[in-house]
Coordinates of C-alpha atoms in Angstrom, one line a residue:
M1266 CA 70.1 -114.8 5.4
N1267 CA 68.0 -114.2 8.6
D1268 CA 64.9 -112.0 8.6
A1269 CA 66.6 -108.8 9.9
K1270 CA 69.4 -109.0 7.2
K1271 CA 66.7 -109.6 4.5
L1272 CA 64.7 -106.6 5.7
L1273 CA 67.9 -104.5 5.6
A1274 CA 68.7 -105.7 2.1
D1275 CA 65.1 -104.9 1.0
M1276 CA 65.3 -101.4 2.5
K1277 CA 68.5 -100.6 0.7
A1278 CA 67.1 -102.1 -2.6
L1279 CA 64.1 -99.8 -2.2
G1280 CA 66.4 -96.8 -2.2
I1281 CA 66.8 -95.9 1.5
K1282 CA 70.2 -94.1 1.8
E1283 CA 72.6 -93.6 4.6
G1284 CA 72.5 -90.1 6.1
E1285 CA 69.0 -89.3 5.0
T1286 CA 65.9 -88.4 7.1
I1287 CA 62.8 -90.6 6.7
L1288 CA 59.4 -90.4 8.4
V1289 CA 57.7 -93.8 8.5
H1290 CA 54.1 -94.9 8.4
A1291 CA 54.0 -98.7 8.8
S1292 CA 51.9 -101.8 9.2
M1293 CA 54.0 -104.2 11.2
K1294 CA 51.6 -107.0 10.2
A1295 CA 52.2 -106.3 6.5
L1296 CA 55.9 -107.0 6.8
G1297 CA 55.2 -110.7 7.5
T1298 CA 58.3 -110.9 9.7
K1299 CA 59.0 -112.9 12.8
E1300 CA 61.3 -110.2 14.1
T1301 CA 60.3 -108.0 17.0
P1302 CA 59.2 -104.4 16.5
E1303 CA 62.4 -103.3 18.1
T1304 CA 64.5 -105.2 15.6
V1305 CA 62.4 -103.7 12.7
L1306 CA 63.0 -100.2 14.0
D1307 CA 66.7 -100.8 14.6
T1308 CA 67.0 -102.2 11.1
L1309 CA 65.5 -99.1 9.7
Q1310 CA 68.0 -97.1 11.7
A1311 CA 70.8 -99.2 10.4
A1312 CA 69.7 -98.6 6.8
L1313 CA 70.0 -94.8 7.6
G1314 CA 73.4 -95.1 9.2
D1315 CA 75.0 -93.0 11.9
D1316 CA 74.2 -89.7 10.2
G1317 CA 70.6 -90.6 9.3
T1318 CA 67.4 -89.7 11.2
L1319 CA 64.3 -91.9 11.7
L1320 CA 60.9 -90.4 12.6
L1321 CA 57.6 -92.0 13.3
P1322 CA 54.3 -90.3 14.2
A1323 CA 53.3 -90.6 17.8
L1324 CA 49.7 -89.4 17.3
T1325 CA 47.4 -89.2 20.3
Y1326 CA 44.2 -87.8 18.8
A1327 CA 42.1 -90.7 20.1
N1328 CA 43.2 -90.3 23.7
V1329 CA 43.8 -86.6 24.0
T1330 CA 40.4 -84.9 23.2
P1331 CA 38.4 -81.8 24.3
E1332 CA 36.9 -84.1 26.9
H1333 CA 40.2 -85.5 28.0
P1334 CA 42.6 -82.7 27.1
V1335 CA 45.8 -83.6 29.1
F1336 CA 49.0 -84.5 27.2
D1337 CA 52.3 -85.5 28.8
A1338 CA 55.1 -86.2 26.3
D1339 CA 56.6 -88.7 28.8
K1340 CA 53.4 -90.5 29.6
T1341 CA 50.8 -90.2 26.9
V1342 CA 50.8 -93.4 24.8
P1343 CA 50.6 -93.1 20.9
C1344 CA 47.3 -94.4 19.6
I1345 CA 48.3 -95.5 16.1
G1346 CA 50.1 -98.8 16.0
L1347 CA 52.7 -101.2 17.3
L1348 CA 55.8 -99.6 15.8
P1349 CA 55.0 -96.0 17.0
R1350 CA 54.2 -97.3 20.5
T1351 CA 57.4 -99.3 20.6
F1352 CA 59.6 -96.5 19.1
W1353 CA 58.4 -94.0 21.7
R1354 CA 60.0 -96.0 24.5
M1355 CA 63.3 -96.9 22.8
P1356 CA 66.6 -95.5 24.0
G1357 CA 67.7 -92.2 22.3
V1358 CA 64.3 -91.3 21.0
V1359 CA 63.0 -87.8 21.5
R1360 CA 59.4 -86.6 21.1
S1361 CA 58.0 -83.3 19.7
V1362 CA 55.5 -81.5 21.9
H1363 CA 51.9 -81.5 20.6
P1364 CA 48.8 -82.8 22.3
T1365 CA 47.5 -84.8 19.3
H1366 CA 50.2 -84.9 16.5
S1367 CA 53.5 -85.4 18.2
V1368 CA 56.4 -87.1 16.3
C1369 CA 59.2 -89.3 17.7
A1370 CA 62.7 -89.2 16.3
R1371 CA 66.1 -90.8 16.7
G1372 CA 69.3 -89.9 15.0
K1373 CA 71.5 -87.0 13.9
R1374 CA 68.7 -84.4 13.3
A1375 CA 66.2 -85.7 15.9
A1376 CA 66.5 -82.7 18.3
E1377 CA 66.5 -80.2 15.5
L1378 CA 63.4 -81.5 13.8
T1379 CA 61.3 -81.9 17.0
A1380 CA 62.4 -78.8 18.9
L1381 CA 59.8 -76.2 17.8
H1382 CA 56.7 -78.2 17.3
G1383 CA 55.3 -76.8 20.5
E1384 CA 55.2 -73.3 19.1
D1385 CA 52.6 -74.2 16.5
I1386 CA 48.8 -73.6 17.1
T1387 CA 47.8 -76.2 14.5
P1388 CA 48.5 -80.0 14.5
V1389 CA 50.8 -80.1 11.5
G1390 CA 52.1 -76.5 11.3
K1391 CA 55.3 -75.1 9.8
N1392 CA 57.3 -76.2 12.9
S1393 CA 56.1 -79.8 13.0
P1394 CA 58.6 -82.5 12.0
F1395 CA 56.3 -83.4 9.1
M1396 CA 56.6 -80.0 7.5
K1397 CA 60.3 -79.7 8.1
L1398 CA 60.9 -82.7 5.8
P1399 CA 60.6 -80.8 2.5
E1400 CA 63.1 -78.2 3.8
I1401 CA 65.9 -80.8 4.4
G1402 CA 65.3 -83.2 1.5
G1403 CA 63.5 -85.7 3.7
R1404 CA 61.3 -88.6 2.5
L1405 CA 58.2 -90.4 3.6
L1406 CA 58.2 -94.2 3.8
F1407 CA 54.9 -96.2 3.8
I1408 CA 55.3 -99.8 4.7
G1409 CA 52.1 -101.6 3.6
E1410 CA 49.1 -100.1 1.9
V1411 CA 48.8 -97.2 4.4
L1412 CA 49.0 -94.2 2.0
D1413 CA 45.7 -93.0 3.4
C1414 CA 47.4 -92.5 6.7
C1415 CA 49.7 -89.7 5.3
T1416 CA 49.7 -87.2 8.1
F1417 CA 52.0 -85.0 6.1
M1418 CA 49.1 -84.3 3.8
H1419 CA 47.3 -82.6 6.7
G1420 CA 50.2 -80.2 6.9
V1421 CA 49.8 -79.5 3.1
E1422 CA 46.1 -78.8 3.6
E1423 CA 46.8 -76.6 6.6
R1424 CA 49.4 -74.6 4.7
F1425 CA 47.0 -74.2 1.7
G1426 CA 44.1 -73.3 3.9
T1427 CA 41.5 -75.8 2.7
D1428 CA 38.0 -75.2 4.1
Y1429 CA 37.7 -78.5 5.9
V1430 CA 41.0 -79.2 7.7
L1431 CA 40.9 -77.1 10.8
T1432 CA 38.3 -76.5 13.5
K1433 CA 36.7 -73.0 13.5
E1434 CA 37.5 -72.5 17.2
K1435 CA 40.6 -73.2 19.3
I1436 CA 40.5 -76.2 21.7
R1437 CA 41.8 -76.1 25.3
Y1438 CA 44.6 -78.6 26.0
V1439 CA 46.9 -79.1 29.0
V1440 CA 50.3 -79.8 27.4
N1441 CA 53.1 -80.9 29.8
G1442 CA 51.2 -79.1 32.6
E1443 CA 50.6 -75.9 30.7
E1444 CA 47.2 -74.7 29.5
K1445 CA 47.2 -74.0 25.7
Y1446 CA 44.5 -73.2 23.2
M1447 CA 45.0 -74.4 19.6
Y1448 CA 43.1 -75.5 16.5
G1449 CA 42.4 -79.1 15.9
H1450 CA 41.6 -81.1 12.7
D1451 CA 38.0 -81.1 11.6
F1452 CA 37.2 -83.1 8.4
K1453 CA 33.5 -83.2 9.3
G1454 CA 31.6 -84.5 6.3
W1455 CA 34.7 -85.5 4.5
E1456 CA 36.8 -88.7 4.0
T1457 CA 40.4 -88.4 3.0
T1458 CA 41.8 -90.1 -0.1
Y1459 CA 45.5 -89.6 0.2
R1460 CA 46.2 -92.8 -1.8
R1461 CA 45.7 -90.4 -4.8
V1462 CA 49.2 -89.1 -4.3
K1463 CA 50.3 -92.0 -6.5
E1464 CA 48.5 -90.3 -9.4
I1465 CA 50.4 -87.0 -9.1
L1466 CA 54.0 -88.1 -8.4
D1467 CA 56.5 -89.1 -11.1
P1468 CA 58.3 -92.4 -10.7
A1469 CA 60.8 -91.4 -13.5
K1470 CA 62.0 -88.5 -11.3
N1471 CA 62.1 -90.7 -8.1
E1472 CA 59.3 -88.6 -6.6
I1473 CA 57.8 -92.0 -5.7
I1474 CA 59.5 -95.4 -5.5
T1475 CA 57.5 -98.5 -5.2
G1476 CA 59.0 -101.8 -3.9
K1477 CA 58.9 -104.4 -1.2
I1478 CA 60.2 -104.7 2.3
G1479 CA 59.5 -108.2 3.6
D1480 CA 56.0 -109.0 2.4
A1481 CA 54.9 -105.4 2.4
T1482 CA 54.3 -103.2 -0.6
C1483 CA 56.1 -100.0 0.2
Y1484 CA 56.2 -96.4 -1.1
L1485 CA 59.2 -94.1 -0.7
I1486 CA 58.1 -90.5 -1.4
D1487 CA 60.1 -87.3 -1.8
A1488 CA 58.4 -84.8 0.7
K1489 CA 59.4 -81.7 -1.3
A1490 CA 57.9 -83.2 -4.5
L1491 CA 54.7 -84.2 -2.7
L1492 CA 54.3 -80.8 -1.2
K1493 CA 54.7 -79.2 -4.7
R1494 CA 52.4 -81.6 -6.6
A1495 CA 49.7 -81.6 -3.9
E1496 CA 49.6 -77.8 -3.7
E1497 CA 49.2 -77.7 -7.5
K1498 CA 46.2 -80.1 -7.2
L1499 CA 44.7 -78.1 -4.4
Q1500 CA 44.9 -75.0 -6.5
E1501 CA 42.8 -76.8 -9.1
N1502 CA 40.3 -78.1 -6.6
Q1503 CA 40.7 -77.8 -2.8
H1504 CA 38.6 -81.0 -2.4
W1505 CA 40.9 -83.1 -4.6
F1506 CA 42.1 -85.2 -1.7
V1507 CA 38.7 -85.7 0.0
V1508 CA 35.3 -87.2 -0.8
P1509 CA 32.0 -86.6 0.9
R1510 CA 31.6 -88.9 3.9
E1511 CA 28.7 -91.4 3.5

């Protein structure tokens, strides 16, 4: 069995199903594969089948800033890793419109999930592909120990209204040539600890499934369950997913 076939078998063994929608945070290095990033992404798409949808964050918070506020969906390169940078340029991929927290998607629901992100005035608002996942039964896939990179949790914090997630003032951006003012993420004085989601999700109910793809430890998480469990924790303590920054 070659590397790509082994990766596909691992994906199916983990529980990825044809026809579903999955948003992926991934460490290419953690997979330990000799395959190209394009092959890894195509293998993920193959696991989802013709009716499935694959999404990856295309975040640009490091290169679109108040000092350098210009975002162009066709030109601004994602800043977060090899797989997102590769996926952005692959055939059939569409990108949501947001200066710092865009998402790329390919598959049956790609256009639907990315269409309205530009209407939000926060990074991970109700129209972002992240926050559409619970509505459609979507899941989050973490390839490697990257749970602390769970951007979906920013959306949960925004929705709940934690006192640390958003800037107090709107920031000026130029988005696809249009001047826009919107809130950014703050987190000043706080460090996120999203790996704690493992403590609140129930494996017996398949809210979280742990397994391996290639050499990487992976987590497949039900977005609706995570939204519910995380909001319950925030009700108890709005700082449950953060610790004071040193």
